[in-house]
mmCIF file of C-alpha atoms and ligand atoms in Angstrom:
data_model
loop_
_atom_site.group_PDB
_atom_site.id
_atom_site.type_symbol
_atom_site.label_atom_id
_atom_site.label_comp_id
_atom_site.label_asym_id
_atom_site.label_seq_id
_atom_site.Cartn_x
_atom_site.Cartn_y
_atom_site.Cartn_z
ATOM 1 C CA MET A 19 125.632 237.707 60.847
ATOM 2 C CA TRP A 20 125.070 235.728 64.013
ATOM 3 C CA VAL A 21 125.591 238.881 66.095
ATOM 4 C CA SER A 22 123.133 240.919 64.039
ATOM 5 C CA ASP A 23 120.615 238.051 64.083
ATOM 6 C CA LYS A 24 120.699 237.984 67.874
ATOM 7 C CA LEU A 25 120.526 241.783 68.170
ATOM 8 C CA SER A 26 117.566 242.007 65.799
ATOM 9 C CA ILE A 27 115.588 239.749 68.160
ATOM 10 C CA ASP A 28 116.800 241.425 71.344
ATOM 11 C CA PRO A 29 118.999 244.556 71.313
ATOM 12 C CA GLU A 30 119.987 243.776 74.922
ATOM 13 C CA TYR A 31 121.027 240.217 74.097
ATOM 14 C CA PHE A 32 124.758 240.538 74.790
ATOM 15 C CA SER A 33 124.468 242.925 77.711
ATOM 16 C CA LYS A 34 122.162 240.367 79.347
ATOM 17 C CA LEU A 35 124.644 237.553 78.632
ATOM 18 C CA SER A 36 127.466 239.577 80.144
ATOM 19 C CA MET A 37 125.595 239.783 83.470
ATOM 20 C CA GLY A 38 126.563 236.177 84.274
ATOM 21 C CA GLN A 39 125.191 232.682 84.018
ATOM 22 C CA HIS A 40 122.671 230.825 86.164
ATOM 23 C CA PRO A 41 122.083 227.501 84.442
ATOM 24 C CA GLU A 42 120.156 224.840 86.364
ATOM 25 C CA LEU A 43 121.456 222.055 84.192
ATOM 26 C CA LEU A 44 124.780 220.347 83.621
ATOM 27 C CA TYR A 45 124.789 218.343 80.395
ATOM 28 C CA ILE A 46 127.459 215.706 79.825
ATOM 29 C CA GLY A 47 127.338 214.299 76.326
ATOM 30 C CA CYS A 48 129.363 212.846 73.476
ATOM 31 C CA SER A 49 131.659 214.973 71.303
ATOM 32 C CA ASP A 50 129.915 213.534 68.225
ATOM 33 C CA SER A 51 129.121 216.368 65.787
ATOM 34 C CA ARG A 52 125.564 215.100 65.303
ATOM 35 C CA VAL A 53 124.619 215.462 68.952
ATOM 36 C CA THR A 54 124.440 219.160 69.769
ATOM 37 C CA ALA A 55 123.345 219.783 73.317
ATOM 38 C CA GLU A 56 121.435 223.081 73.104
ATOM 39 C CA ASP A 57 119.808 222.170 69.799
ATOM 40 C CA LEU A 58 118.434 218.850 70.890
ATOM 41 C CA MET A 59 117.119 220.246 74.170
ATOM 42 C CA GLY A 60 115.810 223.458 72.609
ATOM 43 C CA MET A 61 117.877 225.560 75.022
ATOM 44 C CA LYS A 62 119.487 228.953 74.633
ATOM 45 C CA PRO A 63 122.930 230.294 75.628
ATOM 46 C CA GLY A 64 123.005 230.767 79.401
ATOM 47 C CA GLU A 65 120.669 227.873 80.150
ATOM 48 C CA VAL A 66 122.927 224.833 80.238
ATOM 49 C CA PHE A 67 126.474 224.124 81.401
ATOM 50 C CA ILE A 68 128.108 221.619 79.076
ATOM 51 C CA HIS A 69 130.849 219.030 79.061
ATOM 52 C CA ARG A 70 131.464 216.747 76.100
ATOM 53 C CA ASN A 71 133.940 213.968 75.427
ATOM 54 C CA VAL A 72 134.144 210.784 73.380
ATOM 55 C CA ALA A 73 131.213 208.577 74.428
ATOM 56 C CA ASN A 74 130.129 210.760 77.401
ATOM 57 C CA ILE A 75 132.350 209.095 79.973
ATOM 58 C CA VAL A 76 132.816 210.157 83.598
ATOM 59 C CA ILE A 77 136.275 209.243 84.872
ATOM 60 C CA PRO A 78 137.100 210.419 88.418
ATOM 61 C CA THR A 79 140.759 211.153 87.601
ATOM 62 C CA ASP A 80 139.853 213.260 84.555
ATOM 63 C CA SER A 81 140.692 216.713 85.913
ATOM 64 C CA ASN A 82 138.793 218.489 83.145
ATOM 65 C CA MET A 83 135.610 216.581 83.979
ATOM 66 C CA ASN A 84 136.181 217.018 87.699
ATOM 67 C CA ALA A 85 136.616 220.778 87.378
ATOM 68 C CA VAL A 86 133.430 221.084 85.320
ATOM 69 C CA VAL A 87 131.369 218.997 87.729
ATOM 70 C CA GLN A 88 132.765 220.671 90.841
ATOM 71 C CA PHE A 89 132.214 224.166 89.454
ATOM 72 C CA ALA A 90 128.710 223.257 88.329
ATOM 73 C CA VAL A 91 127.735 221.735 91.659
ATOM 74 C CA GLU A 92 129.495 224.020 94.148
ATOM 75 C CA LYS A 93 129.484 227.402 92.404
ATOM 76 C CA LEU A 94 126.597 227.319 89.932
ATOM 77 C CA LYS A 95 124.570 225.081 92.261
ATOM 78 C CA ILE A 96 123.008 223.322 89.310
ATOM 79 C CA LYS A 97 119.992 221.182 90.125
ATOM 80 C CA TYR A 98 120.116 218.569 87.401
ATOM 81 C CA ILE A 99 122.884 216.589 85.738
ATOM 82 C CA ILE A 100 122.033 214.892 82.477
ATOM 83 C CA ILE A 101 124.239 212.234 80.970
ATOM 84 C CA CYS A 102 123.245 211.965 77.335
ATOM 85 C CA GLY A 103 124.465 209.110 75.148
ATOM 86 C CA HIS A 104 123.410 208.470 71.586
ATOM 87 C CA TYR A 105 122.750 205.521 69.317
ATOM 88 C CA GLU A 106 125.386 204.912 66.622
ATOM 89 C CA CYS A 107 128.083 206.214 69.004
ATOM 90 C CA GLY A 108 131.486 205.518 67.444
ATOM 91 C CA GLY A 109 133.206 205.199 70.832
ATOM 92 C CA VAL A 110 130.728 202.579 72.016
ATOM 93 C CA LYS A 111 131.022 200.726 68.721
ATOM 94 C CA ALA A 112 134.800 200.626 69.056
ATOM 95 C CA ALA A 113 134.440 199.150 72.547
ATOM 96 C CA LEU A 114 132.364 196.315 71.121
ATOM 97 C CA ASN A 115 135.053 195.516 68.565
ATOM 98 C CA PRO A 116 138.429 195.073 70.245
ATOM 99 C CA SER A 117 141.373 196.343 68.244
ATOM 100 C CA ASP A 118 144.417 198.553 68.769
ATOM 101 C CA MET A 119 143.134 202.135 68.535
ATOM 102 C CA GLY A 120 146.376 203.849 69.588
ATOM 103 C CA GLN A 121 145.782 206.920 71.752
ATOM 104 C CA LEU A 122 142.136 205.952 72.183
ATOM 105 C CA ASN A 123 142.894 202.633 73.888
ATOM 106 C CA SER A 124 142.991 203.939 77.446
ATOM 107 C CA TRP A 125 139.853 206.033 76.920
ATOM 108 C CA LEU A 126 137.975 203.112 75.400
ATOM 109 C CA GLN A 127 139.006 200.862 78.264
ATOM 110 C CA THR A 128 136.316 202.474 80.423
ATOM 111 C CA LEU A 129 133.723 201.525 77.808
ATOM 112 C CA ARG A 130 135.115 198.012 77.543
ATOM 113 C CA ASP A 131 134.751 197.798 81.350
ATOM 114 C CA VAL A 132 131.074 198.722 80.985
ATOM 115 C CA TYR A 133 130.717 195.910 78.449
ATOM 116 C CA ARG A 134 132.441 193.472 80.826
ATOM 117 C CA LEU A 135 130.206 194.529 83.753
ATOM 118 C CA HIS A 136 127.110 193.813 81.672
ATOM 119 C CA SER A 137 128.412 191.065 79.392
ATOM 120 C CA ASP A 138 125.905 188.497 80.708
ATOM 121 C CA GLU A 139 123.025 190.643 79.483
ATOM 122 C CA LEU A 140 124.727 191.916 76.322
ATOM 123 C CA ASP A 141 125.987 188.560 75.086
ATOM 124 C CA GLN A 142 122.458 187.194 75.174
ATOM 125 C CA ILE A 143 121.341 189.778 72.620
ATOM 126 C CA LYS A 144 121.730 188.042 69.278
ATOM 127 C CA GLU A 145 121.079 191.004 66.995
ATOM 128 C CA GLU A 146 124.199 193.138 66.665
ATOM 129 C CA GLN A 147 122.310 196.448 66.340
ATOM 130 C CA LYS A 148 120.285 195.778 69.483
ATOM 131 C CA ARG A 149 123.423 194.819 71.423
ATOM 132 C CA PHE A 150 125.068 198.056 70.274
ATOM 133 C CA ASP A 151 122.014 200.118 71.299
ATOM 134 C CA ARG A 152 121.858 198.399 74.674
ATOM 135 C CA LEU A 153 125.519 199.122 75.394
ATOM 136 C CA VAL A 154 124.849 202.799 74.631
ATOM 137 C CA GLU A 155 122.086 202.726 77.279
ATOM 138 C CA LEU A 156 124.130 200.765 79.825
ATOM 139 C CA ASN A 157 127.035 203.166 79.339
ATOM 140 C CA VAL A 158 124.704 206.051 80.236
ATOM 141 C CA LEU A 159 123.614 204.175 83.367
ATOM 142 C CA GLU A 160 127.210 203.509 84.436
ATOM 143 C CA GLN A 161 128.252 207.129 83.818
ATOM 144 C CA CYS A 162 125.266 208.332 85.885
ATOM 145 C CA LEU A 163 126.542 206.106 88.678
ATOM 146 C CA ASN A 164 130.050 207.472 88.188
ATOM 147 C CA ILE A 165 128.674 210.976 88.708
ATOM 148 C CA ILE A 166 127.128 210.121 92.055
ATOM 149 C CA LYS A 167 130.289 208.351 93.169
ATOM 150 C CA ILE A 168 132.046 211.763 93.087
ATOM 151 C CA ASP A 169 132.630 213.272 96.539
ATOM 152 C CA HIS A 170 131.463 216.842 95.879
ATOM 153 C CA VAL A 171 128.326 215.557 94.157
ATOM 154 C CA GLN A 172 127.488 213.398 97.173
ATOM 155 C CA ARG A 173 128.204 216.263 99.584
ATOM 156 C CA ALA A 174 125.727 218.519 97.778
ATOM 157 C CA TRP A 175 123.241 215.680 97.380
ATOM 158 C CA TYR A 176 123.178 214.851 101.084
ATOM 159 C CA LYS A 177 122.897 218.523 102.004
ATOM 160 C CA THR A 178 120.235 219.696 99.546
ATOM 161 C CA GLY A 179 118.840 216.705 97.646
ATOM 162 C CA PHE A 180 120.459 218.128 94.498
ATOM 163 C CA PRO A 181 121.845 217.567 91.934
ATOM 164 C CA GLN A 182 119.474 214.958 90.606
ATOM 165 C CA VAL A 183 120.929 212.775 87.899
ATOM 166 C CA TYR A 184 119.156 211.758 84.686
ATOM 167 C CA GLY A 185 120.167 209.419 81.883
ATOM 168 C CA TRP A 186 119.128 210.153 78.313
ATOM 169 C CA VAL A 187 119.816 208.697 74.896
ATOM 170 C CA PHE A 188 119.535 210.698 71.688
ATOM 171 C CA ASN A 189 118.303 208.553 68.825
ATOM 172 C CA VAL A 190 120.202 209.933 65.818
ATOM 173 C CA ARG A 191 118.076 207.737 63.583
ATOM 174 C CA ASN A 192 114.862 209.677 64.200
ATOM 175 C CA GLY A 193 115.717 212.668 66.407
ATOM 176 C CA GLU A 194 113.974 211.260 69.468
ATOM 177 C CA LEU A 195 115.342 212.125 72.902
ATOM 178 C CA ILE A 196 114.785 209.144 75.188
ATOM 179 C CA ASP A 197 114.662 209.469 78.972
ATOM 180 C CA LEU A 198 115.940 206.135 80.312
ATOM 181 C CA LYS A 199 113.949 206.850 83.499
ATOM 182 C CA LEU A 200 116.760 205.702 85.723
ATOM 183 C CA ASP A 201 115.851 205.799 89.393
ATOM 184 C CA MET A 202 119.196 207.031 90.664
ATOM 185 C CA GLU A 203 118.280 206.645 94.363
ATOM 186 C CA LYS A 204 117.461 203.019 93.664
ATOM 187 C CA GLU A 205 120.527 202.471 91.500
ATOM 188 C CA PHE A 206 122.800 204.059 94.104
ATOM 189 C CA GLU A 207 121.206 201.928 96.818
ATOM 190 C CA LYS A 208 122.575 198.831 95.056
ATOM 191 C CA ILE A 209 126.157 200.090 95.333
ATOM 192 C CA ARG A 210 125.859 202.269 98.447
ATOM 193 C CA LYS A 211 127.827 199.933 100.696
ATOM 194 C CA ILE A 212 130.841 200.423 98.416
ATOM 195 C CA TYR A 213 130.574 204.059 97.310
ATOM 196 C CA ASP A 214 128.709 205.949 100.050
ATOM 197 C CA LEU A 215 130.812 208.958 101.126
ATOM 198 C CA LYS A 216 128.293 210.430 103.567
ATOM 199 C CA PRO A 217 130.175 212.157 106.386
ATOM 200 C CA THR A 218 129.874 210.152 109.596
ATOM 201 C CA THR A 219 129.881 213.179 111.929
HETATM 202 CO CO1 CO B 13 129.312 209.214 70.527
#
């Protein structure tokens, strides 16, 4: 059905796909079944390289993530990396409510660290829903920073000015895709003295 649908629109569809991929975009998003990358961006197969995990987290020792990012940056030479979080994210919610989650504990620790880093701001938000939403946004910011802390990302960045990193939030309550308009140069400037890996030669 899906095959015949595609072929009815373009008989060359699969032979074109088999020629290779040249996406300009790496999308890193949550595994949540409601947040489907191509759908929400209106993109077709071949247009976006994708990595998804619980709560769209970038952990430097995650070899799956590292392989995806390195391949995207060095081989595909993608120009843009988008970290996309979403409101009502179960992973973020769990991080706000400490309890023993078994296997998930170590994964959620990264999110709890984001909460701790921003607890001054978050604890001032009285309304629970708004605090939850804000942690979703701050998690996106921190994961964008985690991307530019990665050595091969910085190498490419210093050499070509790419990839550029963007932070988005998908609002599952109304379908809106929100660009957090993070100025990554400015954000990186704040932590450059700690994380700058620019070669000195
Ligand atoms: Co989620």
